[in-house]
Amino acid sequence: MKRFMQEFREFALRGNVMSLAVGMIIGGAFAAVVTSLTDNILSPIIGIVTGQNFDALEWNVLGVTLRYGAFITSVLNFIILAFVVFFLVRAMNRLLTKEAQKAEETPKRLCPFCKTEVDPEATRCPACTSSLV
């Protein structure tokens, strides 16, 4: 049991698991904000255009009520969340691509003594501390 708890602690405290947990919490809070935006602002605006409460649109079939207005509101929530996530991922990908390009663009030179890559402006090798001037 002690080994199991140790393994679980190592798993739970990894950086990826903690980042995922924080992302899930922030994502849930953001979903609540988008739901509120759709329910309290967008649906009433659509209701003004259609002349009725958009969320209350329903269809009664054989004694069963189909609330298609609430369904359409949920679809709007999904579309808004999908667009926001798309733009966030797109921005992160562009940022990471720019950083990777910068890393590739900076020329490196080799230390003549230990053959370690060294910044071109360095005067000493960080690995073997040989003078490079």
XYZ file of C-alpha atoms in Angstrom:
133
model
C 0.000 0.000 0.000
C 2.892 2.329 0.796
C 4.423 1.803 -2.648
C 1.033 2.430 -4.276
C 0.682 5.746 -2.421
C 4.224 6.728 -3.441
C 3.487 5.979 -7.104
C 0.210 7.878 -6.911
C 1.934 10.898 -5.333
C 4.573 10.915 -8.104
C 1.834 10.696 -10.738
C -0.353 13.405 -9.205
C 2.470 15.866 -8.696
C 3.871 15.685 -12.224
C 3.800 18.971 -14.063
C 1.470 17.713 -16.786
C -1.164 16.458 -14.354
C -1.153 19.709 -12.386
C -1.360 21.740 -15.610
C -4.275 19.614 -16.762
C -6.068 20.136 -13.443
C -5.614 23.903 -13.622
C -6.758 23.875 -17.256
C -9.895 21.918 -16.368
C -10.791 24.341 -13.569
C -10.239 27.404 -15.743
C -12.078 25.727 -18.636
C -15.082 25.014 -16.419
C -15.163 28.606 -15.217
C -14.841 29.877 -18.781
C -17.659 27.567 -19.918
C -19.874 29.089 -17.217
C -19.060 32.582 -18.517
C -19.882 31.570 -22.104
C -23.119 29.911 -20.969
C -24.081 33.090 -19.143
C -23.221 35.164 -22.240
C -25.406 32.969 -24.414
C -28.309 32.663 -21.961
C -28.397 36.265 -20.755
C -27.247 38.303 -23.763
C -27.308 36.412 -27.068
C -30.580 34.513 -26.557
C -32.522 37.666 -25.577
C -31.096 39.505 -28.614
C -32.199 36.631 -30.853
C -35.525 36.732 -28.990
C -35.924 40.400 -29.894
C -35.380 39.542 -33.557
C -37.753 36.554 -33.509
C -40.284 38.256 -31.218
C -40.217 35.604 -28.486
C -38.029 34.116 -25.766
C -35.556 32.036 -27.729
C -34.786 29.661 -24.843
C -38.468 28.902 -24.375
C -39.012 27.645 -27.919
C -40.448 24.156 -27.722
C -42.447 21.700 -29.747
C -45.039 19.357 -28.264
C -45.284 15.979 -30.014
C -47.610 13.281 -28.653
C -47.379 14.691 -25.129
C -43.589 15.001 -25.217
C -41.982 18.438 -25.084
C -38.942 18.996 -27.297
C -37.109 22.114 -26.095
C -35.271 22.939 -29.313
C -34.594 26.536 -28.206
C -32.483 25.282 -25.273
C -30.707 22.879 -27.635
C -29.860 25.673 -30.077
C -28.556 27.717 -27.128
C -26.273 24.811 -26.194
C -25.040 24.619 -29.782
C -24.236 28.357 -29.645
C -22.314 27.767 -26.400
C -20.295 25.033 -28.084
C -19.531 27.140 -31.157
C -18.342 30.080 -29.045
C -16.144 27.830 -26.887
C -14.745 26.071 -29.966
C -13.810 29.402 -31.582
C -12.109 30.673 -28.429
C -10.146 27.436 -27.981
C -9.210 27.492 -31.678
C -7.867 31.036 -31.439
C -5.953 30.258 -28.226
C -4.335 27.158 -29.734
C -3.575 29.077 -32.931
C -1.900 31.875 -30.973
C 0.136 29.400 -28.904
C 1.243 27.530 -32.046
C 2.368 30.772 -33.672
C 4.263 31.774 -30.547
C 5.981 28.387 -30.317
C 6.816 28.469 -34.035
C 8.411 31.903 -33.694
C 10.488 30.723 -30.721
C 11.606 27.630 -32.625
C 12.600 29.786 -35.606
C 14.604 32.089 -33.332
C 16.411 29.090 -31.849
C 17.242 27.797 -35.333
C 18.385 31.212 -36.558
C 20.947 31.801 -33.817
C 24.197 30.416 -35.195
C 26.235 28.161 -32.952
C 29.903 27.320 -33.037
C 31.768 24.373 -31.612
C 34.368 24.588 -28.877
C 37.641 23.515 -30.487
C 38.593 21.577 -27.343
C 35.473 19.639 -26.261
C 33.253 20.068 -29.361
C 30.309 21.452 -27.327
C 27.977 23.940 -29.031
C 28.804 27.439 -27.785
C 27.093 30.785 -28.314
C 29.012 32.790 -30.945
C 29.548 35.684 -28.525
C 30.899 33.500 -25.693
C 34.510 33.991 -24.642
C 34.675 30.748 -22.618
C 33.201 27.306 -23.200
C 30.489 26.540 -20.602
C 31.430 22.834 -20.609
C 35.223 22.806 -20.384
C 35.840 26.496 -19.492
C 38.491 26.837 -22.212
C 39.153 30.325 -23.505
C 37.617 30.859 -26.964
C 39.205 34.208 -27.861
